[in-house]
Amino acid sequence: MLKKFLHGLIFGTGFGIALVVVWFVGMTYLLPKAFEAAQKEPEFTNPQTAEIAKPDPFVSVTSSKEFSFFKHSENRMKIPENGGILSMSPISTSAGSKRPSTYQLWLTNSELWQIRTIEENTEIEKLPYPDGASVKTLDSLMHKNLGMASRQSTMTISETEINNIKSSGDSWRDDTLNGKLNITVEGVIFILPNPYET
């Protein structure tokens, strides 16, 4: 009886060790490779170097404002009139880089742009404007261009905020963002990430 118990104990211990080894190998080697395979690089066919617009103090920063005590969730991510929706995600950054690389999308009521930031350099490319463009358009483009593992953030930017960036070069969000909102001469809003903290 004792002999059978010891054999069972040895078998159970061996099985447990084998299970731990399989789990360890899977978590260390197989799972990271699967995530790497799921990540993609965005494709730019005809990028142009973005030229950041100089602040224009003569741009009017006043506009009509709508107010409601209630936040309507279905309206939260609608394209603001004369504003837009900015969607951004970090992408693979080469070792030794001073700041993270990003892929961003800027959607207005009439234009769609893709943006790539690498270090201090920014490239933009105008994309065909899709029918029924909405925040869902940005979600599907992010997944198409970066894979399902993209870490995406999205925010609406109003006409007033765009005018503030045009007139002063600053945005009220710069204090809370880990980067700075900029506007190109084409009117494309994007975030240039802050350098890594040392």
GROMACS .gro file of N, CA and C in nm, residues 73-135:
model
  189
   73SER      N    1  -2.403   6.007  -2.413
   73SER     CA    2  -2.293   5.920  -2.452
   73SER      C    3  -2.290   5.894  -2.602
   74GLU      N    4  -2.407   5.893  -2.667
   74GLU     CA    5  -2.408   5.867  -2.811
   74GLU      C    6  -2.347   5.984  -2.889
   75ASN      N    7  -2.340   6.104  -2.828
   75ASN     CA    8  -2.282   6.219  -2.895
   75ASN      C    9  -2.135   6.241  -2.857
   76ARG      N   10  -2.086   6.162  -2.762
   76ARG     CA   11  -1.953   6.188  -2.706
   76ARG      C   12  -1.844   6.187  -2.813
   77MET      N   13  -1.854   6.096  -2.909
   77MET     CA   14  -1.749   6.084  -3.010
   77MET      C   15  -1.797   6.122  -3.149
   78LYS      N   16  -1.891   6.215  -3.157
   78LYS     CA   17  -1.930   6.267  -3.288
   78LYS      C   18  -1.829   6.374  -3.329
   79ILE      N   19  -1.810   6.388  -3.458
   79ILE     CA   20  -1.714   6.487  -3.507
   79ILE      C   21  -1.770   6.626  -3.479
   80PRO      N   22  -1.699   6.709  -3.399
   80PRO     CA   23  -1.749   6.843  -3.371
   80PRO      C   24  -1.749   6.928  -3.498
   81GLU      N   25  -1.845   7.019  -3.506
   81GLU     CA   26  -1.850   7.110  -3.620
   81GLU      C   27  -1.722   7.193  -3.623
   82ASN      N   28  -1.654   7.193  -3.737
   82ASN     CA   29  -1.526   7.262  -3.756
   82ASN      C   30  -1.417   7.210  -3.662
   83GLY      N   31  -1.438   7.093  -3.604
   83GLY     CA   32  -1.338   7.028  -3.520
   83GLY      C   33  -1.306   6.892  -3.577
   84GLY      N   34  -1.261   6.802  -3.492
   84GLY     CA   35  -1.228   6.669  -3.541
   84GLY      C   36  -1.208   6.569  -3.429
   85ILE      N   37  -1.175   6.447  -3.469
   85ILE     CA   38  -1.146   6.339  -3.375
   85ILE      C   39  -1.003   6.294  -3.400
   86LEU      N   40  -0.924   6.288  -3.293
   86LEU     CA   41  -0.785   6.241  -3.302
   86LEU      C   42  -0.775   6.107  -3.233
   87SER      N   43  -0.721   6.010  -3.306
   87SER     CA   44  -0.699   5.876  -3.250
   87SER      C   45  -0.550   5.848  -3.258
   88MET      N   46  -0.492   5.792  -3.152
   88MET     CA   47  -0.348   5.772  -3.150
   88MET      C   48  -0.311   5.642  -3.082
   89SER      N   49  -0.197   5.587  -3.122
   89SER     CA   50  -0.147   5.463  -3.063
   89SER      C   51   0.004   5.462  -3.072
   90PRO      N   52   0.073   5.416  -2.965
   90PRO     CA   53   0.218   5.400  -2.977
   90PRO      C   54   0.248   5.284  -3.072
   91ILE      N   55   0.359   5.294  -3.144
   91ILE     CA   56   0.403   5.184  -3.231
   91ILE      C   57   0.545   5.146  -3.190
   92SER      N   58   0.596   5.038  -3.250
   92SER     CA   59   0.729   4.992  -3.211
   92SER      C   60   0.832   5.103  -3.231
   93THR      N   61   0.914   5.122  -3.130
   93THR     CA   62   1.012   5.229  -3.128
   93THR      C   63   1.151   5.167  -3.122
   94SER      N   64   1.243   5.217  -3.204
   94SER     CA   65   1.377   5.159  -3.206
   94SER      C   66   1.449   5.187  -3.075
   95ALA      N   67   1.538   5.094  -3.039
   95ALA     CA   68   1.614   5.108  -2.915
   95ALA      C   69   1.699   5.234  -2.922
   96GLY      N   70   1.710   5.305  -2.810
   96GLY     CA   71   1.788   5.426  -2.805
   96GLY      C   72   1.711   5.551  -2.845
   97SER      N   73   1.583   5.537  -2.881
   97SER     CA   74   1.504   5.654  -2.918
   97SER      C   75   1.480   5.742  -2.797
   98LYS      N   76   1.474   5.872  -2.820
   98LYS     CA   77   1.453   5.966  -2.710
   98LYS      C   78   1.306   5.983  -2.675
   99ARG      N   79   1.217   5.952  -2.771
   99ARG     CA   80   1.073   5.963  -2.745
   99ARG      C   81   1.003   5.850  -2.820
  100PRO      N   82   0.883   5.811  -2.775
  100PRO     CA   83   0.812   5.701  -2.841
  100PRO      C   84   0.763   5.740  -2.981
  101SER      N   85   0.757   5.641  -3.068
  101SER     CA   86   0.698   5.660  -3.201
  101SER      C   87   0.548   5.637  -3.191
  102THR      N   88   0.470   5.707  -3.274
  102THR     CA   89   0.324   5.693  -3.269
  102THR      C   90   0.264   5.686  -3.409
  103TYR      N   91   0.144   5.628  -3.414
  103TYR     CA   92   0.061   5.631  -3.533
  103TYR      C   93  -0.068   5.699  -3.492
  104GLN      N   94  -0.114   5.800  -3.570
  104GLN     CA   95  -0.233   5.876  -3.535
  104GLN      C   96  -0.322   5.894  -3.656
  105LEU      N   97  -0.449   5.915  -3.630
  105LEU     CA   98  -0.547   5.943  -3.734
  105LEU      C   99  -0.624   6.069  -3.697
  106TRP      N  100  -0.643   6.160  -3.793
  106TRP     CA  101  -0.718   6.285  -3.771
  106TRP      C  102  -0.836   6.286  -3.866
  107LEU      N  103  -0.957   6.292  -3.809
  107LEU     CA  104  -1.080   6.287  -3.887
  107LEU      C  105  -1.163   6.412  -3.862
  108THR      N  106  -1.199   6.482  -3.971
  108THR     CA  107  -1.290   6.596  -3.962
  108THR      C  108  -1.416   6.561  -4.043
  109ASN      N  109  -1.501   6.660  -4.062
  109ASN     CA  110  -1.622   6.636  -4.142
  109ASN      C  111  -1.593   6.622  -4.291
  110SER      N  112  -1.469   6.650  -4.332
  110SER     CA  113  -1.439   6.642  -4.476
  110SER      C  114  -1.305   6.577  -4.509
  111GLU      N  115  -1.219   6.555  -4.409
  111GLU     CA  116  -1.087   6.501  -4.437
  111GLU      C  117  -1.048   6.392  -4.339
  112LEU      N  118  -0.961   6.301  -4.386
  112LEU     CA  119  -0.904   6.195  -4.304
  112LEU      C  120  -0.755   6.189  -4.333
  113TRP      N  121  -0.674   6.199  -4.228
  113TRP     CA  122  -0.529   6.198  -4.242
  113TRP      C  123  -0.470   6.091  -4.151
  114GLN      N  124  -0.360   6.028  -4.195
  114GLN     CA  125  -0.282   5.943  -4.107
  114GLN      C  126  -0.150   6.013  -4.078
  115ILE      N  127  -0.102   5.995  -3.955
  115ILE     CA  128   0.015   6.066  -3.906
  115ILE      C  129   0.108   5.964  -3.842
  116ARG      N  130   0.238   5.981  -3.866
  116ARG     CA  131   0.338   5.896  -3.800
  116ARG      C  132   0.443   5.989  -3.740
  117THR      N  133   0.471   5.973  -3.609
  117THR     CA  134   0.577   6.050  -3.545
  117THR      C  135   0.691   5.956  -3.509
  118ILE      N  136   0.812   5.995  -3.547
  118ILE     CA  137   0.933   5.921  -3.512
  118ILE      C  138   1.033   6.025  -3.463
  119GLU      N  139   1.069   6.016  -3.333
  119GLU     CA  140   1.151   6.119  -3.269
  119GLU      C  141   1.083   6.255  -3.286
  120GLU      N  142   1.154   6.357  -3.338
  120GLU     CA  143   1.092   6.489  -3.358
  120GLU      C  144   1.028   6.501  -3.496
  121ASN      N  145   1.040   6.399  -3.578
  121ASN     CA  146   0.989   6.405  -3.716
  121ASN      C  147   0.845   6.357  -3.723
  122THR      N  148   0.767   6.425  -3.806
  122THR     CA  149   0.626   6.391  -3.825
  122THR      C  150   0.598   6.379  -3.973
  123GLU      N  151   0.532   6.269  -4.013
  123GLU     CA  152   0.489   6.251  -4.151
  123GLU      C  153   0.337   6.243  -4.153
  124ILE      N  154   0.277   6.303  -4.255
  124ILE     CA  155   0.131   6.299  -4.269
  124ILE      C  156   0.097   6.251  -4.409
  125GLU      N  157  -0.020   6.190  -4.421
  125GLU     CA  158  -0.068   6.146  -4.551
  125GLU      C  159  -0.220   6.153  -4.551
  126LYS      N  160  -0.275   6.219  -4.654
  126LYS     CA  161  -0.420   6.229  -4.667
  126LYS      C  162  -0.474   6.097  -4.721
  127LEU      N  163  -0.581   6.048  -4.659
  127LEU     CA  164  -0.644   5.924  -4.701
  127LEU      C  165  -0.778   5.954  -4.767
  128PRO      N  166  -0.829   5.863  -4.850
  128PRO     CA  167  -0.963   5.884  -4.907
  128PRO      C  168  -1.066   5.896  -4.795
  129TYR      N  169  -1.158   5.991  -4.812
  129TYR     CA  170  -1.260   6.013  -4.709
  129TYR      C  171  -1.370   5.908  -4.724
  130PRO      N  172  -1.394   5.828  -4.618
  130PRO     CA  173  -1.494   5.721  -4.630
  130PRO      C  174  -1.637   5.772  -4.612
  131ASP      N  175  -1.731   5.701  -4.673
  131ASP     CA  176  -1.873   5.732  -4.653
  131ASP      C  177  -1.910   5.702  -4.508
  132GLY      N  178  -1.991   5.790  -4.449
  132GLY     CA  179  -2.038   5.768  -4.311
  132GLY      C  180  -1.924   5.766  -4.210
  133ALA      N  181  -1.822   5.850  -4.229
  133ALA     CA  182  -1.706   5.851  -4.140
  133ALA      C  183  -1.748   5.882  -3.997
  134SER      N  184  -1.692   5.807  -3.903
  134SER     CA  185  -1.721   5.826  -3.761
  134SER      C  186  -1.604   5.772  -3.681
  135VAL      N  187  -1.619   5.773  -3.549
  135VAL     CA  188  -1.514   5.718  -3.463
  135VAL      C  189  -1.493   5.569  -3.491
   0.00000   0.00000   0.00000
